[in-house]
Short mmCIF file of C-alpha atoms and ligand atoms in Angstrom, two decimals:
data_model
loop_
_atom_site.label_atom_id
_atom_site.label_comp_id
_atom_site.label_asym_id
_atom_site.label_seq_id
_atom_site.Cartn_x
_atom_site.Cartn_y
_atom_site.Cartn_z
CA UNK O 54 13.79 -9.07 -8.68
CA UNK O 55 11.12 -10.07 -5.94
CA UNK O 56 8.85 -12.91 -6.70
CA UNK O 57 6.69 -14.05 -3.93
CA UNK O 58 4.71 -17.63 -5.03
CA UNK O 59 1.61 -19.21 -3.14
CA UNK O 60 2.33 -17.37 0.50
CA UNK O 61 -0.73 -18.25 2.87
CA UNK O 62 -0.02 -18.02 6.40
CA UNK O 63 -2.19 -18.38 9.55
CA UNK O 64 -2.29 -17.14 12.68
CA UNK O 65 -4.36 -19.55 14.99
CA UNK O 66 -8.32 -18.47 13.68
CA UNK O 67 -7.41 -15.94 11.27
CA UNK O 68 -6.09 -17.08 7.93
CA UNK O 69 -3.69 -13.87 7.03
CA UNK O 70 -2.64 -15.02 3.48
CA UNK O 71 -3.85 -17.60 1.02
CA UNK O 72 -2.17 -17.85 -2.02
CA UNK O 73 -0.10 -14.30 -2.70
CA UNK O 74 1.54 -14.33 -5.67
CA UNK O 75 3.14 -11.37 -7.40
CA UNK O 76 6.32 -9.90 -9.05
CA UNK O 77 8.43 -6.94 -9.04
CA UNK O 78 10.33 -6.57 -11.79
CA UNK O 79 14.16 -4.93 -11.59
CA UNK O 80 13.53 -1.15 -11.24
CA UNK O 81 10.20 -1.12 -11.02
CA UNK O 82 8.74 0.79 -7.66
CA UNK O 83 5.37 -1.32 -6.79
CA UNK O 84 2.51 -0.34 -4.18
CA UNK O 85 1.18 -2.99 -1.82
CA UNK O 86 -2.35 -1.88 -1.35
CA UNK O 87 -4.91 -2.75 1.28
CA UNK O 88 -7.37 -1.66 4.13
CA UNK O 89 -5.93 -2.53 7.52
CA UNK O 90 -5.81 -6.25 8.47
CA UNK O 91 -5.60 -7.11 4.58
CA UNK O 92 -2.37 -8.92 5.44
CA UNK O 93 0.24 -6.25 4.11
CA UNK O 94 2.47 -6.62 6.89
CA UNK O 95 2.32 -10.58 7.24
CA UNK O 96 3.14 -10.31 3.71
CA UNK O 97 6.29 -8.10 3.90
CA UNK O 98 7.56 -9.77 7.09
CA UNK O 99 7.64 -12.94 5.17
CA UNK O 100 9.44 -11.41 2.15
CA UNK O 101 12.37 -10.41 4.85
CA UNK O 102 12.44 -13.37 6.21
CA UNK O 103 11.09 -12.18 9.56
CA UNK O 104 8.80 -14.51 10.03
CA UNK O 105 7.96 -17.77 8.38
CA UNK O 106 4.96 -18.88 5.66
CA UNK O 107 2.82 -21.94 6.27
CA UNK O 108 3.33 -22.46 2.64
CA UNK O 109 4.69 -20.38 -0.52
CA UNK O 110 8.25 -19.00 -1.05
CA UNK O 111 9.65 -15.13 -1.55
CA UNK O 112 12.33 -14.68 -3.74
CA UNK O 113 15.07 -11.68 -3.40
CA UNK O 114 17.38 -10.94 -6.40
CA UNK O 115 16.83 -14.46 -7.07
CA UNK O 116 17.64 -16.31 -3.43
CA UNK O 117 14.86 -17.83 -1.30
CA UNK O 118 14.95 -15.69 1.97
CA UNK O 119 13.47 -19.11 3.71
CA UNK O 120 16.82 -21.52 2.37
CA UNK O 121 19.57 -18.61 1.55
CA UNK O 122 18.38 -15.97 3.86
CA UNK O 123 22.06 -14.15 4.21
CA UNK O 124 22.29 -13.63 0.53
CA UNK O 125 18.49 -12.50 0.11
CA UNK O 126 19.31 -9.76 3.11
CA UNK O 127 22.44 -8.84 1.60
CA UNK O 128 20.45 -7.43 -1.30
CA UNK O 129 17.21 -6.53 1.06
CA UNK O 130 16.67 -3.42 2.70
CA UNK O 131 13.16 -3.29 5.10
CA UNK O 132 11.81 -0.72 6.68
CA UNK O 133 9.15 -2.07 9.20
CA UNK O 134 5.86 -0.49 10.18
CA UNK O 135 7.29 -0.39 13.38
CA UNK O 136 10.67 1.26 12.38
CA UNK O 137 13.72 -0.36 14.65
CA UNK O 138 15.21 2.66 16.05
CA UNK O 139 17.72 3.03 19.60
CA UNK O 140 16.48 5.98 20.62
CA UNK O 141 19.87 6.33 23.01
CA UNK O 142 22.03 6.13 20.31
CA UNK O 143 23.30 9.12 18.42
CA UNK O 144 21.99 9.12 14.64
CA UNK O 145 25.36 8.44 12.63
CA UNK O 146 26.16 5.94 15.66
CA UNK O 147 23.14 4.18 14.90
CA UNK O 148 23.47 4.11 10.86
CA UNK O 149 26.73 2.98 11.54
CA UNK O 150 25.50 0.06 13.56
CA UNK O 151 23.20 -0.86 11.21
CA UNK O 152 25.66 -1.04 8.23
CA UNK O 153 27.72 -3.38 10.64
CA UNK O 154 24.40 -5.33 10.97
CA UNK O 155 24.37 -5.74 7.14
CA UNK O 156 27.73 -7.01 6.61
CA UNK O 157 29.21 -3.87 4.67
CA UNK O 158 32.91 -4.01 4.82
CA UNK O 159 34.79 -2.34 7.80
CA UNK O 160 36.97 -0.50 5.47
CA UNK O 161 33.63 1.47 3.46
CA UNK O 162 31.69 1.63 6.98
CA UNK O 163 32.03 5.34 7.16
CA UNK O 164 31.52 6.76 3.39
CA UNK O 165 29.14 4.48 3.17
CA UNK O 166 27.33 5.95 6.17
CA UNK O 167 28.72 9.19 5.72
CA UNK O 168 26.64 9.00 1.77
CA UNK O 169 23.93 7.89 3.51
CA UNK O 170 23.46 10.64 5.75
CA UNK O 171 23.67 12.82 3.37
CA UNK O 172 21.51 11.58 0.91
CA UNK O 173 18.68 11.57 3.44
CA UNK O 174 19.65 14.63 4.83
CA UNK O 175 20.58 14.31 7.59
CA UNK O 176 24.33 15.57 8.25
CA UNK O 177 23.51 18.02 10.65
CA UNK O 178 21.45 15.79 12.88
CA UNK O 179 24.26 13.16 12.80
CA UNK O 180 25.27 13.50 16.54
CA UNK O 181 21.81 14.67 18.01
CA UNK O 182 19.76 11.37 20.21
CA UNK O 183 17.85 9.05 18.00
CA UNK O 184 15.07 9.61 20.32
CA UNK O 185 15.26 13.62 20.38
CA UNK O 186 14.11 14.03 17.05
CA UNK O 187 10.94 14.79 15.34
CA UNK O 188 9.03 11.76 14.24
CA UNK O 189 9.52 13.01 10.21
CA UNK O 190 13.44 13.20 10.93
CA UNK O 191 13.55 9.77 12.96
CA UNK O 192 11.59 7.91 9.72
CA UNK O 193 14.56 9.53 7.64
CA UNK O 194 16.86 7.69 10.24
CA UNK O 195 14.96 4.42 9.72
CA UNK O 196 15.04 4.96 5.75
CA UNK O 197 19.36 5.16 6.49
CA UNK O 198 19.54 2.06 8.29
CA UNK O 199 17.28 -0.18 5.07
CA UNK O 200 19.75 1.61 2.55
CA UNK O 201 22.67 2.02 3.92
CA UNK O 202 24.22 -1.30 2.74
CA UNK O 203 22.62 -0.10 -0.73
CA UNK O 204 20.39 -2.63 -1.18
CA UNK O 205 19.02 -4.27 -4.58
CA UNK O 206 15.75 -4.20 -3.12
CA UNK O 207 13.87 -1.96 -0.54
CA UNK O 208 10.42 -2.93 1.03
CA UNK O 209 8.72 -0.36 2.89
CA UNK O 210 5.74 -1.05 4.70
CA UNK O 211 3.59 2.08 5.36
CA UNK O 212 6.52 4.63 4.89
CA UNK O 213 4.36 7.88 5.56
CA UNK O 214 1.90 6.36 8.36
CA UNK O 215 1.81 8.88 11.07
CA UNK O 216 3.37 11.60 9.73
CA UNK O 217 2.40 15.15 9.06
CA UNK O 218 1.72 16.79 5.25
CA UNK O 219 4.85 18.20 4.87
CA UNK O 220 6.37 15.17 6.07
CA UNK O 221 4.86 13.19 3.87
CA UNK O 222 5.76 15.07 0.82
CA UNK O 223 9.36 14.49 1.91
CA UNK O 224 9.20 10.73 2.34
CA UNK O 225 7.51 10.60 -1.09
CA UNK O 226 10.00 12.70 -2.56
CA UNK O 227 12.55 10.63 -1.24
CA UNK O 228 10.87 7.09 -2.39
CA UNK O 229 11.01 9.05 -6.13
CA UNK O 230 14.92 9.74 -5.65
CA UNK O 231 15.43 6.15 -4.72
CA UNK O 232 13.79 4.43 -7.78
CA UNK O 233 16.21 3.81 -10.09
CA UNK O 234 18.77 2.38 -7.76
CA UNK O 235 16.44 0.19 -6.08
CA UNK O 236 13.82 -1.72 -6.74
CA UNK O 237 10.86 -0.77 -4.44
CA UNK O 238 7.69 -2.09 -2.92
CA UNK O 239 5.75 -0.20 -0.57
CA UNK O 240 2.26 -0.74 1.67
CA UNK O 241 -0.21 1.55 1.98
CA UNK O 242 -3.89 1.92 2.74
CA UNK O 243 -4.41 5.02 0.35
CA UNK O 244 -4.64 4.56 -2.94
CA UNK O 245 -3.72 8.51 -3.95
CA UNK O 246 0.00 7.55 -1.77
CA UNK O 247 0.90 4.76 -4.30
CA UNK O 248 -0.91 6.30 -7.45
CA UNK O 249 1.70 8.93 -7.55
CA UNK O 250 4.51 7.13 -6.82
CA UNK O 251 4.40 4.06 -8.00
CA UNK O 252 4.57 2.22 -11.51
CA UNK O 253 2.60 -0.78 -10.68
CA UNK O 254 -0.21 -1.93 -7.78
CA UNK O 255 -0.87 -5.17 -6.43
CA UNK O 256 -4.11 -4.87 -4.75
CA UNK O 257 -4.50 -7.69 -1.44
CA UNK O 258 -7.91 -7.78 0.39
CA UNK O 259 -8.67 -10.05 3.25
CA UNK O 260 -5.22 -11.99 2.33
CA UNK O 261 -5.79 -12.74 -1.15
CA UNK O 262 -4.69 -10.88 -4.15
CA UNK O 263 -7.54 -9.37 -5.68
CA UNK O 264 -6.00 -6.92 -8.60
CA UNK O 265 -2.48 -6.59 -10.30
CA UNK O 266 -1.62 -4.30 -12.70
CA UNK O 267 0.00 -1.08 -14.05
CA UNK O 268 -1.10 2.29 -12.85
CA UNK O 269 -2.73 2.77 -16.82
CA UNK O 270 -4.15 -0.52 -16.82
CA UNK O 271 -6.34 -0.12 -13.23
CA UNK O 272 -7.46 3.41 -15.02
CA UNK O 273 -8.64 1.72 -17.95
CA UNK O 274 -10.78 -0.84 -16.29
CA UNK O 275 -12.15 2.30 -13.92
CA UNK O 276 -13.07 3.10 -17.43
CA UNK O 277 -15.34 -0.13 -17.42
CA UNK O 278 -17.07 0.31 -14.33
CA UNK O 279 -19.41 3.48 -13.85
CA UNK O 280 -20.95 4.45 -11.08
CA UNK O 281 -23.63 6.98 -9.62
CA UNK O 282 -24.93 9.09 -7.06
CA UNK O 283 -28.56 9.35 -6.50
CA UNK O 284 -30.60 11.48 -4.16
CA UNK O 285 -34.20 11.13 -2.90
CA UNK O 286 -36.30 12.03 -0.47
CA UNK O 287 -37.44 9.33 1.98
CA UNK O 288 -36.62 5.67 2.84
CA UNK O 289 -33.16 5.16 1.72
CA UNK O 290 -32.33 2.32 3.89
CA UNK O 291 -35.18 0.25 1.92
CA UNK O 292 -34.07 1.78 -1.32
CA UNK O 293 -30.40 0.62 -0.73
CA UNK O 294 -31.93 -3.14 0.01
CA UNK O 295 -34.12 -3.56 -3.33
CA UNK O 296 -30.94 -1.99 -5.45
CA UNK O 297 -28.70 -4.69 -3.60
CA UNK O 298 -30.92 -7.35 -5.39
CA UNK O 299 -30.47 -6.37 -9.06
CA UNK O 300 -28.66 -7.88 -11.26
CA UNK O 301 -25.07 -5.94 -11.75
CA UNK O 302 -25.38 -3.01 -9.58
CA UNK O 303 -22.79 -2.74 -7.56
CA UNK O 304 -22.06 -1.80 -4.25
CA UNK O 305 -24.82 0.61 -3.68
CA UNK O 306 -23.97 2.51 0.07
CA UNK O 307 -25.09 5.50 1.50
CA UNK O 308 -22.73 8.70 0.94
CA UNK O 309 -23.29 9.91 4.82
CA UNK O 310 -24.89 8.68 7.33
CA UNK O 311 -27.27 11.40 7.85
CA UNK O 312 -27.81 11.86 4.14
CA UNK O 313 -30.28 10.28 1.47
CA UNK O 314 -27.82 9.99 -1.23
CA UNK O 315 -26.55 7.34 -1.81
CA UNK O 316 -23.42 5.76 -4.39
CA UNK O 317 -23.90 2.62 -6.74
CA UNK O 318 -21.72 0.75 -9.34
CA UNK O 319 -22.72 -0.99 -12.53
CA UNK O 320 -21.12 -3.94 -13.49
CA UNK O 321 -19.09 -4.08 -17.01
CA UNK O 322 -21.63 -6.24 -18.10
CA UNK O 323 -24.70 -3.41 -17.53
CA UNK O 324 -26.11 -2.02 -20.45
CA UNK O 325 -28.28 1.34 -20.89
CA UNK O 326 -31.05 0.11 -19.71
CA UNK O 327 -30.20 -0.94 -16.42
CA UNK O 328 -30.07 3.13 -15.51
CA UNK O 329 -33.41 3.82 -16.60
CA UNK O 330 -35.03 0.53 -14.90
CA UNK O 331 -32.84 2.37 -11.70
CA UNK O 332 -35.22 5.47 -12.27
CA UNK O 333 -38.47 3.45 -12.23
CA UNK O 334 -37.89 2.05 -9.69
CA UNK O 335 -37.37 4.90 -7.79
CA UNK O 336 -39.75 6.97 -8.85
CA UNK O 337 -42.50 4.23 -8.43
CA UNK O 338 -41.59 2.98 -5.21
CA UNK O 339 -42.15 6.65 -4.28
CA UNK O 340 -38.83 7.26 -3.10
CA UNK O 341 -39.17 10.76 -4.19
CA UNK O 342 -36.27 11.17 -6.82
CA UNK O 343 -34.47 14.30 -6.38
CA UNK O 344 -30.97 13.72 -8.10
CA UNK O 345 -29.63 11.09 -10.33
CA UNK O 346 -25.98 11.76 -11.69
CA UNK O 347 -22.92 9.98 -13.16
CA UNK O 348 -19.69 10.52 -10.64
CA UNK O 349 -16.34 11.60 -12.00
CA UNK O 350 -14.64 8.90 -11.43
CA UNK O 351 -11.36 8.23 -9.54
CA UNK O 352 -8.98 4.86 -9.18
CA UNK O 353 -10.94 4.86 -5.29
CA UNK O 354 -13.94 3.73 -7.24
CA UNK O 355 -11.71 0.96 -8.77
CA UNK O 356 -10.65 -0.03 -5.30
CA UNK O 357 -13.81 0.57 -3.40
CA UNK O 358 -15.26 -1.88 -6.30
CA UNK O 359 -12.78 -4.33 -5.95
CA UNK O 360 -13.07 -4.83 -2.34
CA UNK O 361 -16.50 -4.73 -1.65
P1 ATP T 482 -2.38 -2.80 8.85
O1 ATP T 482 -2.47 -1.83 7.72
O2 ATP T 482 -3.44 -2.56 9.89
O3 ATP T 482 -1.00 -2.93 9.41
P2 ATP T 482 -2.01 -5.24 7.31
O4 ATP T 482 -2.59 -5.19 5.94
O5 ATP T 482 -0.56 -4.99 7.44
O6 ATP T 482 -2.80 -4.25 8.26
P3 ATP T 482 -1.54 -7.67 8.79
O7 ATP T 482 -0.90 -6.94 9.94
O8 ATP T 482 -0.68 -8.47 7.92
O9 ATP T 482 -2.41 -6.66 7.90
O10 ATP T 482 -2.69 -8.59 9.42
C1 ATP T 482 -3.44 -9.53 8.64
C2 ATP T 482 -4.39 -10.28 9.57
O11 ATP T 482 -3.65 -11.12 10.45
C3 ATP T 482 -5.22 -9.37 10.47
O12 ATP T 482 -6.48 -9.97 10.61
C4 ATP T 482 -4.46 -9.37 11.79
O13 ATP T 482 -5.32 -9.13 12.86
C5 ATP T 482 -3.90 -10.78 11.81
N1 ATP T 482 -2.60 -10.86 12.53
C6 ATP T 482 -1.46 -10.21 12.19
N2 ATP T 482 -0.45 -10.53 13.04
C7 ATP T 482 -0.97 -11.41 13.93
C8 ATP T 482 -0.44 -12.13 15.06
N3 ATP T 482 0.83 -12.03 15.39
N4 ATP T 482 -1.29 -12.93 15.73
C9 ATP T 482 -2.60 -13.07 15.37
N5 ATP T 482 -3.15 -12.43 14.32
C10 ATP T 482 -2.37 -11.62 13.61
#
């Protein structure tokens, strides 16, 4: 349903993208992860056709949004991190606008805007200002104008950024009540936003695709990579500098700033021994060895991992 092949794009210096390729498959709701400046954004404006790829090609529903851009947007709803709202129009004039904007047909303008409204909630708020709502009810506004032509395909690009708990809960919520009629990709910079909502993650870091895969499949290579905590009592910058130079330990960092505990990885290639060379060397480089434990481990681990 969205197949994006080879995108790289550059923006004078900075090379944004080099070679994103990934799939969403019909249905499927898929979460776009990366730290800020990964190249989310550049990535999802491309898809919709807002702005153009130095090379690669995005595919909606099956039409390239570079050569057949009005029948990729007919079936494309986007919600930009920057959501494009008229704050001096009234709510349902807005939706309406946008529905107009997206070719649905005069004569199913109003049920279709009228559904729309209600599905997001929003009937009683349908003649109050754009700009006189609360930030949570003017995302809901900018949710009615990417689905109001009921789109094949919705990408959302940060959907919760900015918003308060209970806010958030409702978006999510309201992403869950979508899938099924659409098929979804969204951004986000925390991993525990998509975990829970989404069946698949494509993981991008410094414009490159670093990890695909299912939900299960990301847990069960978190599986493969342990990591540890370890405490001691003196000279933990110097301790973090000779574990950086053995072979398949990952990552180590401290915890805090102010703290001498500090976080390591093993690679999937480690074997027992590795922990116990670890110990000796702290406890004979007189580090002073106070704690040494195995974390609980989280899909974080598998991100902080992957892009570090
Ligand atoms: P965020 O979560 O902060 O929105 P992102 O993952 O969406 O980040 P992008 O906005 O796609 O990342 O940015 C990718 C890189 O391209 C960054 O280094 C950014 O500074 C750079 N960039 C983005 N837009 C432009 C632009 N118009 N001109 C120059 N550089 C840009």
């Amino acid at each position: 349903m969205i197949e994006v092949s080879g995108l790289s794009k550059r923006y004078g210096a900075v090379q944004a993208l080099r070679d994103v390729s990934f799939k969403v498959e019909p249905g499927q709701i898929v979460g776009f992860l990366g730290a800020n400046g990964a190249g989310k954004t550049t990535t999802m404006d491309i898809m919709c056709g807002c702005i153009g790829a130095d090379s690669g090609s995005a595919k909606i529903a099956g039409y390239d949004i570079m050569e057949q851009p009005l029948e990729a947007k007919r079936r494309l709803g986007y919600l930009p991190d920057v959501a494009p709202l008229h704050s001096e129009m009234r709510v349902a004039d807005y939706v309406t606008f946008a529905a107009r904007l997206h070719k649905v047909p005069s004569t199913r303008v109003q049920q279709q805007v009228t559904e729309t409204l209600e599905r997001l909630s929003l009937g009683d708020v349908r003649n109050r200002l754009v700009g006189n709502l609360s930030k949570g009810y003017r995302q809901r506004v900018a949710f009615a104008q990417a689905i109001v032509h009921n789109p094949e395909v919705l990408v959302l690009d940060e959907p919760t950024e900015g918003l308060d708990p209970n806010q958030i809960l409702h978006v999510r919520e309201l992403i869950r009540s979508l899938a099924g009629q659409h098929t979804i990709i969204l951004s986000s910079h925390i991993l525990s936003e998509v975990q829970n909502t989404c069946d698949r993650i494509v993981i991008i870091h410094n414009g490159e695709i670093v990890q695909q895969g299912s939900v299960a499949e990301l847990a069960g290579q978190l599986q493969a990579v342990r990591t540890y905590r370890l405490r001691v009592a003196q000279n933990v910058d110097q301790l973090i500098e000779s574990l950086s130079t053995m072979d398949h330990v990952l990552s180590p960092r401290l915890v805090n700033s102010d703290s001498s505990e500090l976080e390591f990885g093993f690679s999937k290639e480690a074997n027992e021994q590795l922990l116990d060379d670890v110990a000796r060397m702290v406890v004979n480089g007189g580090y002073g060895l106070r704690e040494l434990a195995a974390q609980t481990r989280s899909l974080e681990d598998v991100f902080f991992h992957i892009t570090h």
